[in-house]
Coordinates of C-alpha atoms and ligand atoms in Angstrom, one line a residue:
Chain S
M18 CA -24.1 -22.9 43.7
N19 CA -22.8 -23.7 47.3
A20 CA -21.4 -26.8 48.5
L21 CA -24.8 -27.8 50.2
Q22 CA -26.9 -27.4 47.1
W23 CA -24.4 -29.4 45.2
L24 CA -24.7 -32.2 47.6
S25 CA -28.3 -31.9 48.0
R26 CA -28.7 -32.3 44.3
R27 CA -26.5 -35.4 44.0
S28 CA -28.0 -36.8 47.4
T29 CA -29.8 -39.7 45.9
P30 CA -26.6 -41.7 44.7
I31 CA -24.6 -40.6 47.8
I32 CA -27.4 -42.1 50.2
L33 CA -27.9 -45.3 48.2
A34 CA -23.7 -45.6 48.1
A35 CA -23.6 -45.0 51.8
V36 CA -26.3 -47.7 52.7
L37 CA -24.4 -50.2 50.5
A38 CA -21.3 -49.6 52.0
V39 CA -22.3 -49.8 55.5
L40 CA -24.1 -53.2 54.7
V41 CA -21.1 -54.4 52.9
Y42 CA -18.9 -53.5 55.6
F43 CA -21.0 -55.0 58.3
L44 CA -21.3 -58.5 56.6
W45 CA -17.5 -58.4 56.1
W46 CA -16.9 -57.3 59.7
L47 CA -19.0 -60.2 61.0
N48 CA -16.1 -62.2 59.5
D49 CA -18.1 -65.2 58.3
S50 CA -17.1 -66.6 54.8
Y51 CA -20.7 -67.3 54.0
L52 CA -21.9 -63.6 54.6
E53 CA -18.9 -62.4 52.9
D54 CA -19.9 -64.4 49.9
V55 CA -23.4 -63.0 50.2
A56 CA -22.3 -59.4 50.4
T57 CA -20.0 -59.8 47.2
N58 CA -22.5 -61.6 45.2
G59 CA -25.0 -58.9 46.2
C60 CA -22.7 -56.1 44.8
I61 CA -22.3 -57.9 41.7
T62 CA -26.0 -58.7 41.4
L63 CA -26.5 -54.9 42.1
V64 CA -24.3 -53.8 39.1
M65 CA -26.4 -56.1 36.9
V66 CA -29.8 -54.6 38.3
M67 CA -28.3 -50.9 37.7
G68 CA -27.8 -51.9 34.2
F69 CA -31.3 -53.3 33.7
Q70 CA -32.8 -50.3 35.5
L71 CA -31.1 -48.1 33.3
F72 CA -32.9 -49.3 30.1
M73 CA -36.1 -50.5 31.4
G74 CA -36.8 -48.1 34.2
N75 CA -36.4 -45.1 31.7
S76 CA -37.6 -46.3 28.5
G77 CA -40.4 -48.6 30.0
I78 CA -39.3 -51.5 27.8
L79 CA -38.1 -55.0 29.2
N80 CA -34.9 -56.0 27.5
W81 CA -35.4 -59.8 27.4
S82 CA -31.9 -60.2 25.9
Y83 CA -30.0 -58.4 28.9
V84 CA -28.5 -61.2 30.7
G85 CA -26.9 -62.3 27.3
Y86 CA -24.8 -59.3 27.5
V87 CA -23.9 -59.9 31.0
G88 CA -22.5 -63.2 29.7
I89 CA -20.8 -61.5 26.7
G90 CA -19.1 -59.4 29.2
A91 CA -18.2 -62.3 31.6
F92 CA -16.5 -64.5 28.9
A93 CA -14.9 -61.6 26.9
S94 CA -13.2 -60.2 30.1
A95 CA -12.2 -63.7 31.2
I96 CA -10.7 -64.6 27.9
C97 CA -8.5 -61.2 28.2
S98 CA -7.5 -61.8 31.8
I99 CA -6.5 -65.6 31.6
E100 CA -2.9 -66.4 31.1
P101 CA -2.2 -67.5 27.5
D102 CA -0.5 -70.8 28.6
S103 CA -3.5 -71.7 31.0
K104 CA -5.9 -70.9 28.1
R105 CA -3.9 -73.3 25.6
L106 CA -3.9 -76.0 28.3
Q107 CA -7.5 -75.9 29.1
M108 CA -9.0 -74.7 25.9
P109 CA -7.0 -76.1 23.2
V110 CA -9.6 -75.5 20.4
M111 CA -9.5 -71.7 21.2
Y112 CA -8.9 -69.4 18.4
E113 CA -5.0 -68.6 18.4
A114 CA -5.8 -64.9 18.2
L115 CA -7.8 -65.2 21.5
I116 CA -5.3 -67.2 23.3
G117 CA -2.6 -64.6 22.8
I118 CA -4.7 -61.8 24.5
H119 CA -3.6 -61.1 28.0
M120 CA -4.2 -58.1 30.2
P121 CA -4.5 -57.1 33.7
Y122 CA -7.9 -57.8 35.6
W123 CA -9.5 -54.1 35.6
A124 CA -8.5 -53.7 31.8
A125 CA -10.1 -56.9 31.3
L126 CA -13.4 -55.5 33.0
L127 CA -13.5 -52.4 30.9
V128 CA -12.9 -54.7 27.7
G129 CA -16.0 -57.0 28.7
A130 CA -18.2 -53.8 29.2
A131 CA -16.9 -52.5 26.0
V132 CA -17.4 -55.9 23.8
A133 CA -20.9 -56.1 25.3
A134 CA -21.6 -52.5 24.3
L135 CA -20.2 -52.9 20.8
A136 CA -22.6 -55.8 20.5
A137 CA -25.7 -54.1 21.7
A138 CA -24.6 -51.3 19.3
I139 CA -24.4 -53.9 16.3
I140 CA -27.5 -56.0 17.1
G141 CA -29.6 -53.1 18.6
F142 CA -29.4 -51.0 15.3
P143 CA -31.7 -52.9 13.2
L144 CA -33.9 -54.0 16.0
A145 CA -34.6 -50.7 17.4
R146 CA -37.2 -49.6 14.6
L147 CA -39.3 -52.7 15.5
S148 CA -42.8 -51.9 17.2
D149 CA -43.0 -52.8 20.9
M150 CA -44.4 -56.5 20.6
A151 CA -42.4 -57.3 17.6
G152 CA -39.2 -55.7 19.5
A153 CA -39.9 -57.8 22.6
I154 CA -40.1 -61.0 20.9
A155 CA -36.9 -60.1 18.9
Q156 CA -35.2 -59.5 22.3
F157 CA -36.4 -62.7 23.5
A158 CA -35.2 -64.7 20.3
L159 CA -32.0 -62.8 20.7
L160 CA -31.6 -64.1 24.3
V161 CA -31.9 -67.6 22.8
V162 CA -29.3 -66.9 20.2
F163 CA -26.9 -65.5 22.8
Y164 CA -27.5 -68.5 25.1
T165 CA -26.7 -70.8 22.2
L166 CA -23.9 -69.1 21.1
L167 CA -22.2 -68.9 24.4
A168 CA -22.9 -72.8 25.0
Q169 CA -21.7 -73.8 21.6
W170 CA -18.9 -71.6 20.3
Q171 CA -16.1 -74.0 21.5
Q172 CA -13.4 -71.9 19.9
V173 CA -14.4 -68.9 22.1
T174 CA -16.4 -70.1 25.1
N175 CA -15.1 -73.6 25.5
G176 CA -18.5 -74.8 24.4
P177 CA -20.8 -76.9 26.5
R178 CA -17.9 -77.5 28.9
T179 CA -17.4 -75.3 32.0
F180 CA -14.9 -72.6 31.3
T181 CA -12.4 -72.2 34.1
L182 CA -10.4 -68.9 35.1
G183 CA -8.2 -70.5 37.6
G184 CA -6.2 -68.6 40.0
T185 CA -7.5 -66.6 42.7
R186 CA -10.5 -64.4 42.8
S187 CA -9.6 -61.0 41.2
T188 CA -13.2 -59.7 42.4
T189 CA -12.8 -59.2 46.2
I190 CA -15.5 -57.9 48.3
W191 CA -14.0 -54.4 48.0
V192 CA -13.7 -54.3 44.2
A193 CA -17.4 -55.4 44.2
L194 CA -18.4 -52.7 46.4
V195 CA -16.6 -50.0 44.5
V196 CA -17.9 -51.1 41.2
G197 CA -21.5 -51.4 42.7
V198 CA -21.1 -47.7 44.1
I199 CA -20.0 -46.7 40.6
S200 CA -22.9 -48.4 38.9
I201 CA -25.4 -46.5 41.1
F202 CA -23.9 -43.4 40.1
V203 CA -24.3 -44.3 36.5
A204 CA -27.6 -45.2 36.7
Y205 CA -28.7 -41.9 38.5
W206 CA -26.5 -39.9 36.2
F207 CA -28.1 -41.5 33.3
K208 CA -31.5 -41.0 34.4
E209 CA -30.7 -37.3 35.1
S210 CA -29.0 -36.6 31.9
A211 CA -30.6 -35.0 29.0
L212 CA -30.6 -38.5 27.1
G213 CA -32.2 -40.0 30.1
L214 CA -35.1 -37.3 30.4
R215 CA -35.6 -38.0 26.7
L216 CA -35.8 -41.4 27.3
R217 CA -38.3 -41.0 30.3
A218 CA -40.4 -38.8 28.2
S219 CA -40.7 -41.4 25.3
R220 CA -41.5 -44.0 28.1
E221 CA -44.6 -41.7 29.1
D222 CA -45.9 -40.8 25.7
R223 CA -43.9 -41.5 22.7
Y224 CA -46.3 -39.3 20.5
A225 CA -45.8 -36.3 22.9
A226 CA -42.0 -37.1 23.0
A227 CA -41.8 -37.1 19.4
S228 CA -43.8 -33.9 19.0
S229 CA -41.2 -32.4 21.5
G230 CA -38.2 -33.1 19.0
I231 CA -37.2 -36.2 20.6
N232 CA -36.0 -39.0 18.3
V233 CA -37.4 -41.9 20.2
V234 CA -35.7 -44.8 18.2
A235 CA -32.2 -43.2 18.4
T236 CA -32.8 -42.4 22.4
R237 CA -33.9 -45.7 22.9
Y238 CA -30.9 -47.2 21.0
Y239 CA -28.3 -45.3 23.0
G240 CA -30.0 -46.3 26.2
Y241 CA -29.8 -50.0 24.9
I242 CA -26.1 -49.7 24.4
I243 CA -25.2 -47.9 27.8
S244 CA -27.1 -50.7 29.6
A245 CA -25.5 -53.4 27.8
A246 CA -22.1 -51.9 28.8
V247 CA -23.0 -51.8 32.3
G248 CA -24.2 -55.5 32.2
G249 CA -21.2 -56.4 30.6
L250 CA -19.3 -54.8 33.5
A251 CA -21.2 -57.0 36.0
G252 CA -20.4 -60.1 33.9
G253 CA -16.7 -59.4 34.0
L254 CA -17.2 -59.1 38.0
F255 CA -19.0 -62.3 37.9
S256 CA -16.6 -64.5 36.2
H257 CA -13.5 -63.3 38.2
Y258 CA -15.5 -64.1 41.4
I259 CA -17.1 -67.4 40.4
L260 CA -14.1 -68.4 38.5
S261 CA -15.9 -71.1 36.5
I262 CA -18.7 -70.3 34.3
T263 CA -21.1 -71.8 31.7
A264 CA -23.8 -70.3 29.4
K265 CA -26.4 -71.3 31.9
S266 CA -25.2 -68.8 34.1
F267 CA -26.7 -66.1 31.9
Y268 CA -30.0 -67.4 31.0
L269 CA -33.6 -67.4 32.3
A270 CA -32.9 -67.9 35.8
E271 CA -30.7 -65.0 35.8
L272 CA -33.0 -62.8 34.0
F273 CA -36.0 -63.7 36.4
L274 CA -33.9 -62.7 39.5
V275 CA -33.0 -59.2 38.0
L276 CA -36.5 -58.8 36.6
S277 CA -38.0 -59.7 40.1
M278 CA -35.7 -57.3 42.0
V279 CA -36.7 -54.5 39.6
I280 CA -40.4 -55.2 39.5
I281 CA -40.7 -55.6 43.1
G282 CA -38.5 -52.5 44.1
G283 CA -39.9 -50.5 41.3
S284 CA -38.2 -49.9 38.1
M285 CA -39.0 -46.2 37.5
S286 CA -36.2 -45.1 40.0
V287 CA -32.9 -45.9 41.0
T288 CA -33.8 -46.1 44.8
G289 CA -36.6 -48.6 43.7
A290 CA -34.2 -50.9 41.8
F291 CA -31.4 -50.6 44.6
A292 CA -34.1 -51.5 47.4
G293 CA -35.4 -54.4 45.3
C294 CA -31.9 -55.8 45.0
I295 CA -31.3 -55.5 48.6
L296 CA -34.5 -57.0 49.9
I297 CA -34.5 -59.8 47.3
T298 CA -30.9 -60.8 48.2
I299 CA -31.9 -60.9 51.7
A300 CA -35.3 -62.7 51.1
R301 CA -33.5 -65.4 49.1
Q302 CA -31.0 -66.3 51.9
G303 CA -33.9 -66.5 54.3
L304 CA -36.1 -68.7 51.9
R305 CA -33.0 -71.1 50.8
Q306 CA -32.4 -71.3 54.6
G307 CA -36.1 -72.3 55.1
E308 CA -36.0 -74.5 51.9
A309 CA -32.7 -76.7 53.3
N310 CA -34.3 -76.9 56.9
L311 CA -37.8 -78.2 55.7
T312 CA -36.0 -80.5 53.2
N313 CA -33.8 -81.8 56.1
S314 CA -36.8 -82.5 58.3
G315 CA -38.3 -84.6 55.8
F316 CA -40.5 -82.2 53.5
D317 CA -39.0 -82.1 49.9
V318 CA -39.7 -78.1 49.1
S319 CA -37.0 -77.6 46.7
G320 CA -37.8 -75.0 44.3
M321 CA -39.7 -73.1 46.9
T322 CA -37.6 -70.0 46.8
E323 CA -38.4 -69.4 43.0
I324 CA -41.9 -70.1 43.4
V325 CA -42.3 -67.6 46.5
L326 CA -40.4 -65.0 44.4
A327 CA -42.6 -65.8 41.3
V328 CA -45.9 -65.2 43.2
L329 CA -44.5 -62.3 44.9
M330 CA -43.8 -60.7 41.9
I331 CA -47.3 -61.4 40.4
L332 CA -48.8 -59.9 43.5
F333 CA -46.5 -56.6 43.1
L334 CA -47.7 -56.6 39.3
M335 CA -51.5 -56.9 40.3
L336 CA -51.4 -54.8 43.4
R337 CA -48.5 -52.3 43.0
P338 CA -47.1 -52.2 39.5
N339 CA -44.7 -49.5 40.0
G340 CA -43.1 -51.5 42.9
I341 CA -42.2 -50.6 46.5
A342 CA -40.7 -47.2 45.4
A343 CA -43.1 -46.2 42.7
G344 CA -40.8 -43.7 41.1
W345 CA -39.8 -42.2 44.2
E346 CA -36.0 -41.4 44.9
V347 CA -34.5 -41.2 48.6
R348 CA -33.3 -37.4 48.7
W349 CA -31.9 -35.0 51.3
R350 CA -33.5 -31.7 51.0
L351 CA -31.9 -28.6 52.4
P352 CA -34.1 -27.6 55.0
G353 CA -36.3 -24.6 54.4
R354 CA -35.9 -24.8 50.6
R355 CA -38.1 -25.7 47.8
A356 CA -35.9 -28.1 45.7
A357 CA -36.9 -27.5 42.2
R358 CA -35.7 -30.4 40.4
S359 CA -37.3 -33.3 42.2
D360 CA -39.5 -36.3 41.7
S361 CA -42.3 -35.4 44.0
K362 CA -42.2 -36.9 47.4
Q363 CA -45.9 -37.1 47.3
R364 CA -47.5 -40.0 45.8
S365 CA -50.9 -39.5 43.9
Chain U
M245 CA -32.1 -25.2 10.4
A246 CA -31.9 -21.6 12.2
D247 CA -30.8 -21.6 15.9
L248 CA -34.0 -21.7 17.9
N249 CA -32.3 -20.3 21.1
E250 CA -32.0 -16.9 19.0
V251 CA -35.5 -16.2 19.1
P252 CA -35.9 -13.4 21.8
V253 CA -37.9 -14.0 24.7
P254 CA -39.1 -10.9 26.6
G255 CA -41.6 -11.5 29.6
P256 CA -45.1 -11.9 28.6
S257 CA -46.0 -8.3 29.3
A258 CA -43.6 -6.8 27.1
Q259 CA -45.4 -6.1 24.0
V260 CA -42.6 -5.8 21.6
P261 CA -43.1 -6.6 17.9
P262 CA -40.2 -8.9 16.4
P263 CA -37.0 -7.1 16.2
P264 CA -36.2 -5.8 12.3
D265 CA -33.5 -8.3 12.1
Q266 CA -35.8 -11.5 12.8
P267 CA -38.1 -10.8 9.7
G268 CA -41.2 -12.9 10.7
A269 CA -41.3 -16.5 9.5
V270 CA -44.1 -18.2 7.5
L271 CA -45.7 -21.5 7.6
T272 CA -47.3 -22.6 4.5
V273 CA -49.7 -25.5 4.0
Q274 CA -50.5 -26.3 0.2
D275 CA -53.3 -28.4 -1.1
L276 CA -53.2 -30.7 1.8
F277 CA -55.0 -34.1 1.6
K278 CA -55.8 -37.1 4.0
D279 CA -57.7 -40.1 3.2
F280 CA -58.7 -42.7 5.6
A281 CA -60.1 -45.9 4.1
G282 CA -62.8 -44.3 1.9
L283 CA -63.1 -41.2 3.9
R284 CA -61.5 -38.1 2.9
A285 CA -60.8 -36.2 6.5
V286 CA -58.6 -33.3 5.0
D287 CA -59.5 -32.3 1.4
N288 CA -57.4 -29.9 -0.5
V289 CA -56.6 -27.5 2.4
S290 CA -54.3 -24.5 2.1
L291 CA -53.5 -21.8 4.6
Q292 CA -50.6 -19.6 5.7
L293 CA -49.6 -18.6 9.1
R294 CA -47.1 -15.7 10.0
T295 CA -45.1 -15.2 13.3
G296 CA -47.0 -12.5 15.2
E297 CA -50.4 -13.5 14.3
I298 CA -53.1 -15.9 15.7
L299 CA -55.0 -18.1 13.3
G300 CA -58.3 -19.8 14.3
L301 CA -59.2 -23.1 12.7
I302 CA -62.6 -24.0 13.4
G303 CA -65.4 -26.2 11.8
P304 CA -67.8 -28.9 13.4
N305 CA -66.8 -32.2 14.9
G306 CA -65.1 -34.4 12.6
S307 CA -64.5 -31.7 10.3
G308 CA -60.8 -32.8 10.1
K309 CA -59.2 -30.1 12.3
T310 CA -57.1 -32.6 14.4
T311 CA -56.3 -34.5 11.4
F312 CA -54.9 -31.3 9.8
I313 CA -52.7 -30.8 12.7
N314 CA -51.4 -34.3 13.0
L315 CA -50.5 -34.1 9.2
I316 CA -48.6 -30.9 9.4
T317 CA -46.6 -31.9 12.7
G318 CA -45.8 -35.4 10.8
L319 CA -47.6 -37.8 13.3
L320 CA -49.9 -38.8 10.1
P321 CA -48.5 -39.6 6.8
K322 CA -50.3 -37.1 4.2
S323 CA -52.1 -38.3 1.2
G324 CA -51.0 -35.3 -0.8
G325 CA -49.9 -31.8 -0.5
F326 CA -46.8 -30.1 1.1
V327 CA -45.9 -28.1 4.1
V328 CA -43.1 -25.5 4.5
I329 CA -42.0 -24.0 7.7
D330 CA -39.9 -20.7 7.2
Q331 CA -38.5 -22.0 4.0
V332 CA -37.8 -25.6 5.0
D333 CA -40.0 -28.2 3.2
T334 CA -40.9 -30.4 6.0
T335 CA -43.5 -32.5 3.9
H336 CA -41.9 -35.8 4.4
F337 CA -40.3 -35.1 7.8
P338 CA -41.0 -37.5 11.1
A339 CA -42.8 -35.7 13.9
A340 CA -39.2 -35.2 15.8
K341 CA -37.8 -33.5 12.7
V342 CA -40.8 -31.2 12.1
A343 CA -40.7 -30.2 15.8
R344 CA -37.0 -29.3 15.3
A345 CA -37.9 -27.2 12.2
G346 CA -39.8 -24.8 14.6
L347 CA -43.5 -26.5 15.0
A348 CA -44.7 -27.1 18.6
R349 CA -48.0 -28.4 19.5
T350 CA -50.6 -29.6 22.3
F351 CA -53.1 -32.3 21.8
Q352 CA -56.8 -32.2 22.0
T353 CA -56.5 -35.4 24.5
I354 CA -54.0 -34.1 26.7
R355 CA -50.5 -36.0 26.3
L356 CA -48.2 -35.1 29.4
F357 CA -45.2 -37.1 30.7
K358 CA -47.5 -38.1 33.4
E359 CA -45.1 -39.6 35.9
L360 CA -42.4 -36.9 35.5
T361 CA -42.8 -33.6 37.4
C362 CA -44.0 -30.5 36.0
L363 CA -40.5 -29.2 35.7
E364 CA -39.2 -32.3 33.8
N365 CA -42.2 -32.1 31.6
V366 CA -41.4 -28.5 30.4
E367 CA -37.6 -29.2 30.6
A368 CA -38.3 -32.2 28.2
G369 CA -39.7 -29.7 25.6
A370 CA -36.5 -27.8 25.5
V371 CA -34.3 -30.9 25.8
G372 CA -35.9 -32.6 22.9
M373 CA -34.7 -29.5 20.6
G374 CA -31.1 -30.3 21.9
V375 CA -31.0 -28.0 24.6
P376 CA -28.4 -28.9 27.4
R377 CA -30.0 -30.1 30.8
R378 CA -29.0 -27.2 32.8
Q379 CA -30.0 -24.5 30.4
A380 CA -33.4 -26.4 29.8
E381 CA -34.1 -26.3 33.6
A382 CA -33.6 -22.5 33.8
R383 CA -35.8 -22.0 30.9
A384 CA -38.4 -24.4 32.3
I385 CA -38.5 -22.6 35.8
G386 CA -39.2 -19.3 33.9
L387 CA -42.0 -20.8 31.8
L388 CA -43.8 -22.3 34.9
E389 CA -43.5 -19.0 36.4
E390 CA -45.0 -17.2 33.5
I391 CA -47.8 -20.0 33.3
G392 CA -48.6 -19.7 36.8
L393 CA -47.4 -23.1 38.0
A394 CA -44.1 -22.4 39.6
D395 CA -45.4 -23.5 42.9
Q396 CA -46.1 -27.1 41.2
A397 CA -42.8 -27.4 39.8
G398 CA -41.8 -30.5 41.9
K399 CA -45.1 -32.2 41.4
R400 CA -45.8 -35.1 39.2
A401 CA -47.7 -33.8 36.0
K402 CA -50.6 -36.3 36.8
S403 CA -51.3 -34.5 40.1
L404 CA -52.3 -31.5 38.4
T405 CA -55.7 -30.5 38.0
F406 CA -57.3 -30.7 34.4
A407 CA -56.7 -26.9 33.8
G408 CA -53.3 -27.1 35.3
Q409 CA -52.5 -30.0 32.7
R410 CA -53.7 -27.9 29.8
R411 CA -51.3 -25.0 30.9
L412 CA -48.5 -27.4 31.4
E413 CA -48.8 -28.6 28.0
I414 CA -48.7 -25.2 26.6
A415 CA -45.6 -24.5 28.7
R416 CA -44.0 -27.6 27.5
A417 CA -44.7 -26.5 23.8
L418 CA -43.4 -23.0 24.6
A419 CA -40.0 -24.5 26.0
A420 CA -39.1 -25.6 22.3
H421 CA -38.9 -21.9 21.7
P422 CA -40.9 -22.6 18.5
K423 CA -41.5 -20.3 15.4
F424 CA -45.1 -21.8 15.4
L425 CA -47.4 -23.0 18.0
L426 CA -50.4 -25.2 17.3
L427 CA -53.1 -25.7 20.0
D428 CA -55.9 -28.3 19.6
E429 CA -58.8 -27.3 21.8
P430 CA -56.8 -25.8 24.6
A431 CA -60.0 -24.5 26.3
A432 CA -61.8 -28.0 26.1
G433 CA -62.9 -28.7 29.6
L434 CA -62.1 -25.3 31.1
N435 CA -64.7 -23.2 33.1
E436 CA -65.4 -19.6 32.0
E437 CA -62.8 -18.2 34.4
E438 CA -60.2 -20.4 33.2
T439 CA -60.8 -19.8 29.7
A440 CA -60.7 -16.0 30.3
A441 CA -57.0 -16.8 31.8
L442 CA -56.1 -18.6 28.9
L443 CA -57.2 -15.9 26.4
A444 CA -55.4 -13.3 28.6
F445 CA -52.2 -15.5 28.3
L446 CA -52.3 -16.3 24.7
K447 CA -53.2 -12.8 23.3
P448 CA -49.8 -11.1 24.0
L449 CA -47.7 -14.3 23.1
P450 CA -47.2 -13.7 19.3
A451 CA -45.9 -10.3 19.9
A452 CA -43.9 -11.1 23.0
K453 CA -42.1 -14.1 21.7
G454 CA -42.4 -13.5 18.0
I455 CA -44.2 -16.7 17.2
G456 CA -47.4 -17.6 15.2
I457 CA -50.2 -19.4 16.8
L458 CA -52.8 -21.8 15.1
I459 CA -55.6 -22.4 17.6
V460 CA -58.6 -25.1 17.2
D461 CA -61.2 -24.5 19.6
H462 CA -65.1 -24.9 19.8
D463 CA -65.4 -21.7 22.2
M464 CA -66.5 -19.3 19.9
H465 CA -66.2 -16.4 22.5
L466 CA -62.4 -17.2 22.7
I467 CA -61.9 -17.8 19.1
M468 CA -63.6 -14.5 17.9
N469 CA -61.5 -12.4 20.8
L470 CA -58.3 -14.1 20.1
C471 CA -57.7 -14.6 16.5
D472 CA -56.7 -12.1 13.9
R473 CA -57.9 -14.3 11.3
I474 CA -60.1 -17.7 11.1
H475 CA -59.9 -20.6 8.7
V476 CA -63.2 -22.8 8.7
L477 CA -63.3 -26.3 7.7
N478 CA -66.4 -28.6 7.0
Y479 CA -66.3 -32.2 6.0
G480 CA -62.3 -31.6 5.5
K481 CA -62.8 -28.8 2.9
T482 CA -62.2 -25.3 3.6
I483 CA -65.6 -23.0 3.5
A484 CA -64.1 -19.8 4.6
E485 CA -61.4 -17.5 5.7
G486 CA -61.2 -14.1 7.0
T487 CA -61.5 -11.7 10.1
P488 CA -63.5 -12.8 12.9
A489 CA -66.0 -10.1 11.7
E490 CA -66.2 -11.8 8.2
V491 CA -66.3 -15.4 9.4
R492 CA -69.5 -14.5 11.6
A493 CA -71.2 -12.7 8.7
N494 CA -70.6 -15.6 6.1
P495 CA -73.9 -17.3 5.7
E496 CA -72.2 -20.8 4.9
V497 CA -70.2 -20.7 8.0
V498 CA -73.2 -19.7 10.0
G499 CA -75.1 -22.6 8.3
A500 CA -72.5 -25.3 8.7
Y501 CA -71.4 -24.5 12.2
L502 CA -71.9 -21.2 13.9
G503 CA -75.6 -21.6 13.7
S504 CA -75.2 -24.6 16.3
A505 CA -71.7 -23.5 18.1
A506 CA -72.5 -19.7 18.7
R507 CA -73.5 -19.1 22.4
Ligands
ATP691 N1 -57.1 -42.6 12.6 C1 -58.2 -42.5 12.1 N2 -58.8 -43.4 11.1 C2 -59.8 -43.4 10.4 N3 -60.6 -42.2 10.5 C3 -60.4 -41.1 11.3 C4 -58.8 -41.3 12.0 N4 -58.6 -40.0 12.7 C5 -59.8 -39.3 12.3 N5 -60.6 -39.8 11.4 C6 -61.8 -39.5 11.0 O1 -61.7 -38.3 10.1 C7 -62.6 -37.3 10.4 C8 -62.1 -35.9 11.0 O2 -61.5 -36.2 12.4 P1 -60.9 -35.1 13.2 O3 -60.6 -35.9 14.5 O4 -59.8 -34.7 12.3 O5 -62.0 -34.0 13.4 P2 -62.1 -32.7 14.3 O6 -62.3 -31.6 13.3 O7 -60.8 -32.8 15.2 O8 -63.1 -33.0 15.1 P3 -63.5 -32.6 16.9 O9 -64.0 -31.3 16.7 O10 -64.4 -33.6 17.3 O11 -62.1 -32.8 17.4 C9 -63.6 -37.8 11.3 O12 -64.7 -38.3 10.6 C10 -62.9 -38.7 12.0 O13 -63.9 -40.0 12.3
MG692 MG1 -60.1 -32.5 17.1

């Protein structure tokens, strides 16, 4: 295979990564701390969205507990990276074993992802066999369990009090960009892998998938774990950027945000989830501004942003249920060649 | 479990018998029963299918043909009886494991992976058996060419014509390199020309690929011209089995089914 073909095959994540890099670089270049914050937060959210799409987009199953795994990654990586002395000072009730842990930022990020994946592997196993409806309810219940644990387990998360990391932000705009790019490649690689194809087949028709030799339960289980790992990674980025976290950061509001991005952009393709993340991030900034301006001029419209996003999501579900992209991936084709493996550009 | 990749796949026109070191396999179904709340849909059915042959399974609407296929492919639990695929007892296997034991199928109501491309549909048939993605892709491209869908490879399955979808389902099943292929009414909804093309495609398959085919259909012209043997069900029970000529001459079959189905 020549270099051009090689590039053409991987063109989707390369194009998306390039778009992200240009956007982030531009916002940084404008040299405005507010815009830099938007860009960094946007990249962190993108990692979260990619992990969410990885499972939901390919399996067709909404994982309600997803943001709980983000929270696990956030706390686990923070516990790993904070200096023992500072932990003892701020969180005297923390388990001694946890206080002793200390490692560099990048290692803490990986541990956060690993702990989230491990939790998913343990919890997902008994749940994988449930039917779709029972499974959805169980995942929702699990989200409540995660939230309650993160909010109450004093010896680990400092309980209802804010968990402060102190020091400087380890997650810079450039770290966030690099991990964002990595998450795009992971999501695309997963979708195109044998496992991803099996999962997509099971999404389309689980009986036909089973009759093709696909173990649907096992396939979903592995997808669930990998998705949780990416979520955990996003959590680590988040906690080392925000520097003070509580369980509330990983609950319904976050889930709603990620869900609206994936629904509006289109869950079935990486391009769709990416587009949803970028567009909603921009729209939210605009809405927030409008909300602030209106409130300042005497109309109290607090909460408008959430309502507009919710209505937008409902409209999409009604009018364009597969989102903006509807399964389509942006792709650069070799001129004059029929690319054999491709999601069709045509929409039916 | 035998390595499915070892089944030789010459082109469709190469009418070679299975090589001597591949002594054909047998699918054995013995005393199969299925009870649906008060209804015995499959009632003590036994049959054998060898690689290299085509067996027809016919009978009136509701006689239990689809249920029979769902039972042996593991999509429905059995009420009694057993199934052996090439010396492996698959009676209690779940569907995915049955497929991996060498049984591939199509569905009476087409079940494609609609939003995936035609190529991905066929690839999934191989990937489901544990074939790596690259190898599956090469296999799928070959099969799409054989079945005449190569120019549609990048299109989504749902955008195919009805006849194209029926073909794609067969290609997906063949991508698994099965020992036995079960076709549930592959000609339903096809016009005469398309049915003739299907007949021409299926006829040489057993010899070319060393597989056995079980075909259910109501098109008696297709069945009589395609099958080596025919098994007839009525109210879930076997009422006859034999060559097309024998079955056509059987008064009970004519009375129960052929009288109304024959054109
Ligand atoms: N899931 C089910 N629950 C209850 N009864 C069923 C079920 N599936 C099939 N049946 C019944 O079992 C009998 C056999 O049905 P089956 O679909 O196997 O017939 P068939 O021979 O394939 O018919 P056709 O030629 O119309 O496809 C029918 O009376 C049908 O109503
Ligand atoms: Mg039927």
